[in-house]
Coordinates of C-alpha atoms and ligand atoms in Angstrom, one line a residue:
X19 CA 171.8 43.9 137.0
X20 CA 172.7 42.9 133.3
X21 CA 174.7 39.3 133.3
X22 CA 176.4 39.6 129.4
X23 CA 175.5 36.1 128.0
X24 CA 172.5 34.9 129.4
X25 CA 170.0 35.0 126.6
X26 CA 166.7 37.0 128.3
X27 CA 163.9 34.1 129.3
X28 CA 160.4 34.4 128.1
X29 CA 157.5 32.5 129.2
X30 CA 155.3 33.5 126.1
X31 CA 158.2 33.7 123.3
X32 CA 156.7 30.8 120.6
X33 CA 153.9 33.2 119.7
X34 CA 155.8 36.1 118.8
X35 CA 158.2 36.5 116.3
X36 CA 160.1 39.2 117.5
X37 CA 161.0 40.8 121.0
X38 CA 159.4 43.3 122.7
X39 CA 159.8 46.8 122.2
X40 CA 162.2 48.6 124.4
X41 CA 159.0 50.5 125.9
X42 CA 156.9 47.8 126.4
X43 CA 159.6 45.8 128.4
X44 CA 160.4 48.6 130.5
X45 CA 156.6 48.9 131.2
X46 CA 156.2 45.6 131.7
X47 CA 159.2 44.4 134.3
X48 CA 158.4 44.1 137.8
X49 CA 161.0 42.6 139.2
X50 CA 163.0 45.2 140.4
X51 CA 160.4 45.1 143.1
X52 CA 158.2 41.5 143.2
X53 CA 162.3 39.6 143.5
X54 CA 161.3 39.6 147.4
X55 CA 158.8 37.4 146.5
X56 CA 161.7 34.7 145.7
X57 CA 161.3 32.9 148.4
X58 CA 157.9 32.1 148.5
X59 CA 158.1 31.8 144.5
X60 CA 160.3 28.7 145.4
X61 CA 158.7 27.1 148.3
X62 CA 155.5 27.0 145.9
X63 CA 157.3 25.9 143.2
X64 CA 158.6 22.7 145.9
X65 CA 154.7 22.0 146.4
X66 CA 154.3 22.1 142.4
X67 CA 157.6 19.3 142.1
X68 CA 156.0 17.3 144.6
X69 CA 151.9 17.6 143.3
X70 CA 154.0 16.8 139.3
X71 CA 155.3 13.8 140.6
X72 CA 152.5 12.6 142.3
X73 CA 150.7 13.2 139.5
X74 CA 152.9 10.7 137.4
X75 CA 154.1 13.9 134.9
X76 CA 157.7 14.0 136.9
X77 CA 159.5 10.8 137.6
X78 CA 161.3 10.0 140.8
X79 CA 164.8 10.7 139.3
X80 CA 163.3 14.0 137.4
X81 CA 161.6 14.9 141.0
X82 CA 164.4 14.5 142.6
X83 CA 166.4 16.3 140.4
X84 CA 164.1 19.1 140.3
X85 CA 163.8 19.5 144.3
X86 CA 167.9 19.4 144.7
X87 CA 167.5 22.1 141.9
X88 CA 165.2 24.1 143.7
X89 CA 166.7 23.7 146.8
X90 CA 170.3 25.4 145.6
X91 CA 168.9 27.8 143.6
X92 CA 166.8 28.7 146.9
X93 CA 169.9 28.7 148.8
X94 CA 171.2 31.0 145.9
X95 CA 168.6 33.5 146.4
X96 CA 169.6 33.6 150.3
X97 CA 173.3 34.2 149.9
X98 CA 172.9 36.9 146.8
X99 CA 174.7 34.2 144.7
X100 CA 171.9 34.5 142.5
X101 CA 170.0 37.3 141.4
X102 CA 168.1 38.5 139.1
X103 CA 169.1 40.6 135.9
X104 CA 168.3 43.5 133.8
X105 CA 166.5 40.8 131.3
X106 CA 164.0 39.3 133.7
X107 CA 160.7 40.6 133.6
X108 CA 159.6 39.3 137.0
X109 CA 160.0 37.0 139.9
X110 CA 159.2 34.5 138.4
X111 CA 160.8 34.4 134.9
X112 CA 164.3 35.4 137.0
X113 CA 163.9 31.8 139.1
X114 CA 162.8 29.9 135.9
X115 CA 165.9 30.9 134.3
X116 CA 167.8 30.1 137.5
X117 CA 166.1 26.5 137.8
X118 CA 167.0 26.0 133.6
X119 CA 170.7 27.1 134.2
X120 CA 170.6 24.6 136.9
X121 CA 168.9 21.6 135.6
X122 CA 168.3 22.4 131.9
X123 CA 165.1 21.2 129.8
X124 CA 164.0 19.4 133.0
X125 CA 163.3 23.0 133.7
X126 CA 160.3 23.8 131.2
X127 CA 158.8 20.7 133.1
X128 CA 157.6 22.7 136.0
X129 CA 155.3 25.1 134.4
X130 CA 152.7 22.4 134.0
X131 CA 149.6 22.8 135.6
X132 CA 150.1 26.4 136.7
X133 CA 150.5 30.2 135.3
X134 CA 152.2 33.0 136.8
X135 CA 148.3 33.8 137.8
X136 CA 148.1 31.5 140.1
X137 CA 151.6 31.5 141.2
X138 CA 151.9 35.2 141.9
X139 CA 148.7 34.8 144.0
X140 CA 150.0 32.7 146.1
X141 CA 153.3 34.4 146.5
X142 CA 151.5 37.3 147.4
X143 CA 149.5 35.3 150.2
X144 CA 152.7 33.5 151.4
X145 CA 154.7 37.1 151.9
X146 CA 151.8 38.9 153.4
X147 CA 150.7 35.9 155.9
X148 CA 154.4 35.5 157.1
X149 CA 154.6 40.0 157.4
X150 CA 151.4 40.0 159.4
X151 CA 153.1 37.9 161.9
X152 CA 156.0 39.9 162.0
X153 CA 154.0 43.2 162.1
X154 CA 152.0 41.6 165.3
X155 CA 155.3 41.1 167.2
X156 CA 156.2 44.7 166.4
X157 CA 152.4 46.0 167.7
X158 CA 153.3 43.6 170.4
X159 CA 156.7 45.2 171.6
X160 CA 154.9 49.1 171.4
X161 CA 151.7 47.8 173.7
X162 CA 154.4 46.2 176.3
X163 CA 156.0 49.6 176.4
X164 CA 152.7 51.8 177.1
X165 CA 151.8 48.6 179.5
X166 CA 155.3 49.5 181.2
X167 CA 154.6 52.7 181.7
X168 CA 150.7 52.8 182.5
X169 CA 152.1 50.1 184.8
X170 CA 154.7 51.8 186.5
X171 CA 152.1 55.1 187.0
X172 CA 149.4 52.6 188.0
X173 CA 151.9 52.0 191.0
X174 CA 151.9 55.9 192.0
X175 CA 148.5 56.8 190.6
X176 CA 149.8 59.4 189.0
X177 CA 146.8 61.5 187.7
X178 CA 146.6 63.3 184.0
X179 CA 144.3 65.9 183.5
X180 CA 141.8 63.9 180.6
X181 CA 140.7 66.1 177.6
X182 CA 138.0 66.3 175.2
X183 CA 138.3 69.1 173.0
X184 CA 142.0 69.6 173.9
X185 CA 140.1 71.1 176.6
X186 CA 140.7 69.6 180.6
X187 CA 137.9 67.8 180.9
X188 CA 138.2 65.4 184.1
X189 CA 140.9 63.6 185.4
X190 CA 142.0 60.2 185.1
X191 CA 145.0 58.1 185.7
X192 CA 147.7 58.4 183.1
X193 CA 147.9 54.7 183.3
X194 CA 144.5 54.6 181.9
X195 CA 144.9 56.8 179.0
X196 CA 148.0 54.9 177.8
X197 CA 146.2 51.7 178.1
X198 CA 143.2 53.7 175.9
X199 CA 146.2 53.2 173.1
X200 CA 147.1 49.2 173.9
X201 CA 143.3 48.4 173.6
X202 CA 143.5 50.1 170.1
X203 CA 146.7 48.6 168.9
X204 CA 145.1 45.3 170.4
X205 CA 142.2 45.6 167.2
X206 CA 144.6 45.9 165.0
X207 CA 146.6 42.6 166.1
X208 CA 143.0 41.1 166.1
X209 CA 142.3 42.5 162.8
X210 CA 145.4 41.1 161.5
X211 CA 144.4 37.3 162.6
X212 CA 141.1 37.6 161.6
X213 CA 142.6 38.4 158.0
X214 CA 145.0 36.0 158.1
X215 CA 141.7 33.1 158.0
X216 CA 140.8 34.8 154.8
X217 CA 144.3 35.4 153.2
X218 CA 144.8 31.1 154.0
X219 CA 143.3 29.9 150.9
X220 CA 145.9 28.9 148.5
X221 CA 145.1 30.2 144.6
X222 CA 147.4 26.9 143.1
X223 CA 145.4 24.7 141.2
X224 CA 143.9 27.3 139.4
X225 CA 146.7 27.6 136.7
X226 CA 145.5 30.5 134.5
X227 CA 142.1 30.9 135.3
X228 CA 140.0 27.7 134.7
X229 CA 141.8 24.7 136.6
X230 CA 143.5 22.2 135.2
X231 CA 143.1 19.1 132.8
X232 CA 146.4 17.5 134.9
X233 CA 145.8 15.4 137.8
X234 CA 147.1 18.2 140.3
X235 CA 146.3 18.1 143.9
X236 CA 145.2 21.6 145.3
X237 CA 144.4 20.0 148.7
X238 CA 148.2 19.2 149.0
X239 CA 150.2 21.8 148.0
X240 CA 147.5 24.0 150.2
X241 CA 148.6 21.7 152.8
X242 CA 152.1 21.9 152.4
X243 CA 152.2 25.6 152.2
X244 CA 150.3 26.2 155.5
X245 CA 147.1 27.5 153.8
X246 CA 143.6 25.9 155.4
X247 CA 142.3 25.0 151.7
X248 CA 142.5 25.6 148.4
X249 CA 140.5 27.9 146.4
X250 CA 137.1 27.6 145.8
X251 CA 137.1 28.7 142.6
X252 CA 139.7 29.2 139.8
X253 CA 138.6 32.4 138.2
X254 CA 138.3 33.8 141.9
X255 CA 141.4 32.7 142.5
X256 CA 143.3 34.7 140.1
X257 CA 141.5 37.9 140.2
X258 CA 141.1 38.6 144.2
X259 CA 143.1 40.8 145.8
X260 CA 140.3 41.3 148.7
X261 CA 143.5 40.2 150.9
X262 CA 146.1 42.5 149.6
X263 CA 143.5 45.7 150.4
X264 CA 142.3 43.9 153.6
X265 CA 145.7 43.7 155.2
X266 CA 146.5 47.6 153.6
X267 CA 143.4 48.6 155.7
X268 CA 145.0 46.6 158.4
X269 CA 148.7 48.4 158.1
X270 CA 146.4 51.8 157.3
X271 CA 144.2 52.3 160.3
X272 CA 147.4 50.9 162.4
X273 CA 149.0 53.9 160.9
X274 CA 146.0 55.9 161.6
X275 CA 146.3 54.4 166.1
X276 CA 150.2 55.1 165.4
X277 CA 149.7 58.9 164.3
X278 CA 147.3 59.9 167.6
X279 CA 149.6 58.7 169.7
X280 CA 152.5 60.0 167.8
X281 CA 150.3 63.5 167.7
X282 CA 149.6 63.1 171.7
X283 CA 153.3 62.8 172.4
X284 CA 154.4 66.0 170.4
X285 CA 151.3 67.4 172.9
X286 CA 152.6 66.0 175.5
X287 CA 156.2 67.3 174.8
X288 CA 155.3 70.6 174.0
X289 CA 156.4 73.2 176.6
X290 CA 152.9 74.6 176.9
X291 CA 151.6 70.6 178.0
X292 CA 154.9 70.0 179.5
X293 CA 153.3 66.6 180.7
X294 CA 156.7 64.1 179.4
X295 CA 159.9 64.4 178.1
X296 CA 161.8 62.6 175.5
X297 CA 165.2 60.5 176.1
X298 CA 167.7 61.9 173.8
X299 CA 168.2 58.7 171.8
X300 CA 165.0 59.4 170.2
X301 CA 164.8 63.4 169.7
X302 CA 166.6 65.7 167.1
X303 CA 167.4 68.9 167.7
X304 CA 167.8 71.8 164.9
X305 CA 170.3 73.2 163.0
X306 CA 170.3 76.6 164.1
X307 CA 168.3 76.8 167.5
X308 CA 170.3 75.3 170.0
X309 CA 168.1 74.4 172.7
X310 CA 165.9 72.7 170.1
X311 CA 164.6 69.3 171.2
X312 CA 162.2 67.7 168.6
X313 CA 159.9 64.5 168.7
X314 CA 160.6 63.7 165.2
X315 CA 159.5 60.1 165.6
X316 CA 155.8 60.9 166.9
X317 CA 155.6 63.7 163.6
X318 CA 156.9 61.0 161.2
X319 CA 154.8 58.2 162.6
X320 CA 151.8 60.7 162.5
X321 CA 152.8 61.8 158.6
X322 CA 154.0 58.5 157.6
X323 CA 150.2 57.4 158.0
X324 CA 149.2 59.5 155.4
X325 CA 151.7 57.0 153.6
X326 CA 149.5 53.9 154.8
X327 CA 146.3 55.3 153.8
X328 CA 147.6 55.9 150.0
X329 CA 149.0 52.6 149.5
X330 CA 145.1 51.3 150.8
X331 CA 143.6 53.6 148.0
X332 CA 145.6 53.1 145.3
X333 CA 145.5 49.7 145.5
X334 CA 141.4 50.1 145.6
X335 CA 141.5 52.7 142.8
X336 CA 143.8 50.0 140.9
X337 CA 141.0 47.2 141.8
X338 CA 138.2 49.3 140.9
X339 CA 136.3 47.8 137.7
X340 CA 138.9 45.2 136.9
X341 CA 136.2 42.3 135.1
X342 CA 137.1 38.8 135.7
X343 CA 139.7 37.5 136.0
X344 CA 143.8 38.2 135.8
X345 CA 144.6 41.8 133.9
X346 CA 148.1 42.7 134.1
X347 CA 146.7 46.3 136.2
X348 CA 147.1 43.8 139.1
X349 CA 150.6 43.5 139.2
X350 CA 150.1 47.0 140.5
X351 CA 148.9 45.6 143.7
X352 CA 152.9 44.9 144.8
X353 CA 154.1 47.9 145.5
X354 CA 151.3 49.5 148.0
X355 CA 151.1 46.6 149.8
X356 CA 155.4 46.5 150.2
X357 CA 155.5 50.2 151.1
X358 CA 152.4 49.2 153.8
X359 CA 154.9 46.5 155.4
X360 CA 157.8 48.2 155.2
X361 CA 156.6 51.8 156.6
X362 CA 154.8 49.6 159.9
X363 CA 158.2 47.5 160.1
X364 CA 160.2 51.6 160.1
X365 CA 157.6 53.0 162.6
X366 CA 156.8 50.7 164.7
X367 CA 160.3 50.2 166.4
X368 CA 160.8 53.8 166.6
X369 CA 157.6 54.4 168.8
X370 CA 158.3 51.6 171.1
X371 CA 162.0 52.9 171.8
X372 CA 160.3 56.4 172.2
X373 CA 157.8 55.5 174.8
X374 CA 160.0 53.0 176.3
X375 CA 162.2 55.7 177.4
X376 CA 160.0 58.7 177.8
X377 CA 159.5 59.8 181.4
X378 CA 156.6 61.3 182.1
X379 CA 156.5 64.4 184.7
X380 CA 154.1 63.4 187.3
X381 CA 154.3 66.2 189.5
X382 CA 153.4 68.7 186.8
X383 CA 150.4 65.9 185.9
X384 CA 149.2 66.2 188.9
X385 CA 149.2 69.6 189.4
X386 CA 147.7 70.0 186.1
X387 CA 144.7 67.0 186.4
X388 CA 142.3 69.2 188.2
X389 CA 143.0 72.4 186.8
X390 CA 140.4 74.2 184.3
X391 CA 137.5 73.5 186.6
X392 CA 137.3 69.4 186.0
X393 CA 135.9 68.7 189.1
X394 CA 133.2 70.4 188.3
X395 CA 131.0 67.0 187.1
X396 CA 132.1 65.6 190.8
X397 CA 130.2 68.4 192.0
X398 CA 127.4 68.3 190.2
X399 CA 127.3 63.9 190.4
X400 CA 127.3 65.0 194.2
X401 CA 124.2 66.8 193.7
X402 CA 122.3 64.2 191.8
X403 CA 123.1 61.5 194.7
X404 CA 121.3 64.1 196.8
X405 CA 118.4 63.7 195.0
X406 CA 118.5 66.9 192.9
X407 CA 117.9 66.8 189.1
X408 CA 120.9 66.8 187.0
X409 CA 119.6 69.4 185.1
X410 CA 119.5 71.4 187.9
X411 CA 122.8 70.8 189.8
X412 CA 124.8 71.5 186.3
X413 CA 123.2 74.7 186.0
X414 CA 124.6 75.3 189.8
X415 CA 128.1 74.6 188.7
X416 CA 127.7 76.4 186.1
X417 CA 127.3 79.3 188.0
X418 CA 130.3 78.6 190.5
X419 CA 132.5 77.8 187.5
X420 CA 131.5 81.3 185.9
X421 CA 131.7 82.9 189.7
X422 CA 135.6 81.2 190.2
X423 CA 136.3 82.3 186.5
X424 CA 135.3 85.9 187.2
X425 CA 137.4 85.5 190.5
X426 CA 140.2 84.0 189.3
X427 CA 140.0 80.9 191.6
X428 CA 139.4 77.1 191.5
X429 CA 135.9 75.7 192.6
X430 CA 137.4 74.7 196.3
X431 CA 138.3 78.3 197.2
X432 CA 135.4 79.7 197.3
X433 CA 134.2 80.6 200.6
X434 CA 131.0 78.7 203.0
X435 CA 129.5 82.4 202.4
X436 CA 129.8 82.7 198.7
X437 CA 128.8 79.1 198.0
X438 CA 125.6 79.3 199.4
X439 CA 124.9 82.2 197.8
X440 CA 125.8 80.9 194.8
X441 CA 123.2 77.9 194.9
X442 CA 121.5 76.8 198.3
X443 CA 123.0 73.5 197.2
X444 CA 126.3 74.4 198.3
X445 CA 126.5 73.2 201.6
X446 CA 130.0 73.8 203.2
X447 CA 130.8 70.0 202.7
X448 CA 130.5 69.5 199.2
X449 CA 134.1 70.5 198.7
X450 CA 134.4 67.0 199.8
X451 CA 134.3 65.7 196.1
X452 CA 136.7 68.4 195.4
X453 CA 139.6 66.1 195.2
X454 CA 141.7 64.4 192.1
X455 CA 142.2 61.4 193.8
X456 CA 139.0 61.2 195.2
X457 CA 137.4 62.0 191.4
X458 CA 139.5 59.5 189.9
X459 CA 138.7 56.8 192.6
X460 CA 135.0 57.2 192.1
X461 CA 135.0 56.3 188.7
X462 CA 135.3 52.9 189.1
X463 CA 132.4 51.6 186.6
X464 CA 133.7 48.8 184.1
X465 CA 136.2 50.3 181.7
X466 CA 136.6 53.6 184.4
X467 CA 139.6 55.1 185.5
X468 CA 139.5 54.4 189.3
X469 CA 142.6 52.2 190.4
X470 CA 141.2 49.2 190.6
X471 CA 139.4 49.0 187.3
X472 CA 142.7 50.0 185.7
X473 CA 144.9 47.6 187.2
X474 CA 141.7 44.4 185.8
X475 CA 142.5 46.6 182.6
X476 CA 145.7 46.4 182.4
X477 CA 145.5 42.4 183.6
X478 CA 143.1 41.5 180.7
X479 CA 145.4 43.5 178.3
X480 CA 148.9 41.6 179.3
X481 CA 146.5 38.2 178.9
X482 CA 145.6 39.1 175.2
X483 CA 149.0 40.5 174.6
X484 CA 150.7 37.5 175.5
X485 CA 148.2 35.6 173.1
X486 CA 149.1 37.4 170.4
X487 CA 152.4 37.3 171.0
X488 CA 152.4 33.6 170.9
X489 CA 150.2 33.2 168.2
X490 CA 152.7 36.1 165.6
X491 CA 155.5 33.5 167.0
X492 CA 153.3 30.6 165.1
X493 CA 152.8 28.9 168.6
X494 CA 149.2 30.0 169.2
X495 CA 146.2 28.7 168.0
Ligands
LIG30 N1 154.3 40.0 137.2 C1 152.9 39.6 137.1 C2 152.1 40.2 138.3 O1 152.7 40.7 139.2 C3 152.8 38.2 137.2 C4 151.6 37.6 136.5 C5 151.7 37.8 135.1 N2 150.7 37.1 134.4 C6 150.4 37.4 133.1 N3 149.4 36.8 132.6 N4 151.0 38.4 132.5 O2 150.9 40.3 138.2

């Protein structure tokens, strides 16, 4: 990264009389990792120009010098014309150096009325408010491929046996247990936006810590940045990070929905549940086993959560007992919240290609939704609508579950003869509930898995999808 000539800038030089060690510079330089904060760096520092000259500390030709400036070096950044070196300690020295190359002295002009506490603040906000939105349009694309397909088996009821315990437990649709996953990535979008109020406060204005004696206008660069107001408080300003480990819980317990349904679909795959397969664009297959076919992408998006969940408690180890206000331990809170964005923006694509294109094998569902007795509630349900205590009719299935265990045979083979001695309940006609279908259809309760209540399900879910959509693509309210 070293440029040969270009003397290393400083913000804090005319203190010191000599350089920084070696060690302490190498410590100290972030911006091998805060450059991709450049952009936003420079939109803030357009706000500043404009607030200077407003303020009567620019002139019109200095303003107008300084925007072209800003504007070129921006464009500078974009094509990789510019970049930063080996001697830049940050962001925010490396475009400072850029803006003095550019328009010399006028340069140092700038730097009035704010600090890099501030100004790294606000970067911070700027980056993460614009990677929510991209993250949402990513949670978006994985919900419209489990919508797809709860859809498309919505359309053939296709049954799946439902577990608790990894244990059958009753049946349900399969559309309604992939649509359990949309409703969870749809908290996660919510979270997001509900964040994103809190993250819209702009720090700028607060310059170090205390305000400023300049006339600045906080309301207006706020404005012109797309935050709802400016800070309340100057020393809060500089010092919260509430955002930074909000939106890491965010990215963490997304990682946390992305890893149960990257766990179900190595279930799912396995040959023992034998429930889906996996297109070959998103399987691997082993070195040495030929037949090999592996759901790498559901095992990496289930161990790149543990990824998301240390980024969230380093960064609250990093925060814990910081006093009031900017210590240089918060320039730690970078990289955790980077790695959270970047591991969504890796996973997130590679699960909705992976459910896109799995197909799911609905004859071996349905053969499988009523095995391990999980009609057996239906039974007992059928019971209680006879007027018999619950308490009661479960014990009764218990015993035909044990009697068909002991047999070796599902509840609807038993014989007229050996169901009524099993309980005098067991008229020959209860073996009317005995069905998957039938099971599945009775459920229908709000939030159930009967047809009908999926299909309002899955309604309300493309509504609130397509709302989110809208809003990530910064046409929604
Ligand atoms: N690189 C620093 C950070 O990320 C910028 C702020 C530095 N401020 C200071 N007073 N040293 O936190």
């Amino acid at each position: 990264m070293s440029e040969a000539g270009t003397p290393p800038v400083r913000l804090w030089g005319g203190r010191f009389e000599a350089g920084p060690a070696e060690a302490l510079a190498r410590l100290s330089v972030s911006v091998q990792f805060d450059w991709r904060l450049a952009r936003y760096d420079l939109l803030a520092s357009q706000a500043h120009t404009r607030v200077l000259h407003r303020a009567g500390l620019l002139d019109d030709a200095e303003a107008e010098r300084m925007l072209t400036a800003l504007a070129e070096l921006s464009r500078d950044c974009q094509t990789g014309d510019f970049r930063p070196t080996a001697m830049d300690e940050d962001v925010h020295t490396a475009l400072e150096r850029g803006l003095l190359e550019r328009v010399g002295s006028l340069g140092g002009k700038l730097r009035a009325g704010r600090s890099r506490n501030d100004q790294i603040a606000t970067d911070l906000r700027l980056y993460l408010r614009d990677q929510a939105r991209t993250v949402i349009a990513r949670i978006v694309e994985l919900q419209t491929a489990l919508m797809d397909q709860a859809a498309r088996h919505l359309a053939e009821q296709t049954p799946a046996p439902g577990l608790t315990h990894t244990q059958h437990a009753q049946p349900v649709l399969l559309a309604h247990q992939l649509l359990a996953h949309v409703q969870a990535f749809a908290r996660d979008v919510a979270r997001l936006r509900d964040w994103d109020k809190r993250a819209a406060i702009s720090p700028l204005g607060a310059g170090a810590l205390a305000g400023s004696s300049l006339r600045l206008d906080p309301e207006a660069v706020a404005a012109e940045l797309g935050f709802d107001a400016p800070a309340g408080n100057s020393m809060d300003a500089v010092a919260d990070r509430d955002f930074a480990a909000e939106f890491c819980f965010a990215a963490a317990l997304t990682g946390v929905h992305l890893s149960r349904l990257g766990e179900e679909v190595v279930l799912w795959t396995s040959r023992e549940f034998g429930w889906a397969e996996i297109d070959d664009a998103y399987a691997t297959g082993s070195s040495i086993m030929p037949q090999k076919k592996n759901a790498d992408v559901a095992e990496l998006a289930r161990g790149k959560s543990g990824r998301l969940i240390g980024d969230l408690t380093g960064l609250l180890t990093m925060l814990k007992g910081l006093p009031l206000t900017y210590n240089r331990d918060l320039q730690e809170d970078k990289e955790p919240v980077f790695d959270a964005v970047d591991t969504l923006l890796l996973v997130l694509p590679a699960m909705s290609g992976l459910v896109a294109s799995m197909r799911f094998r609905a004859e071996r569902l349905a053969a499988e939704a009523g095995a391990g007795h999980a009609l057996a509630t239906d039974l007992a349900e059928l019971l209680v609508r006879r007027g018999i205590a619950f308490r009661e009719a479960h014990e009764a299935v218990g015993h035909l579950v044990v009697w068909c265990e002991v047999n070796d045979c599902e509840l609807g083979d038993v014989s007229d003869e050996d169901l009524a001695k099993i309980s005098e309940h067991f008229t020959p006609d209860v073996r009317s509930v005995l069905s998957v279908p039938g099971a599945i259809a009775a459920r229908d309760t709000f939030g159930g898995t009967a047809p009908n209540r999926v299909a309002d399900q899955l309604a309300a879910l493309r509504e609130t999808v397509a709302g989110d959509a809208s809003w990530a693509a910064g046409s929604g309210g």
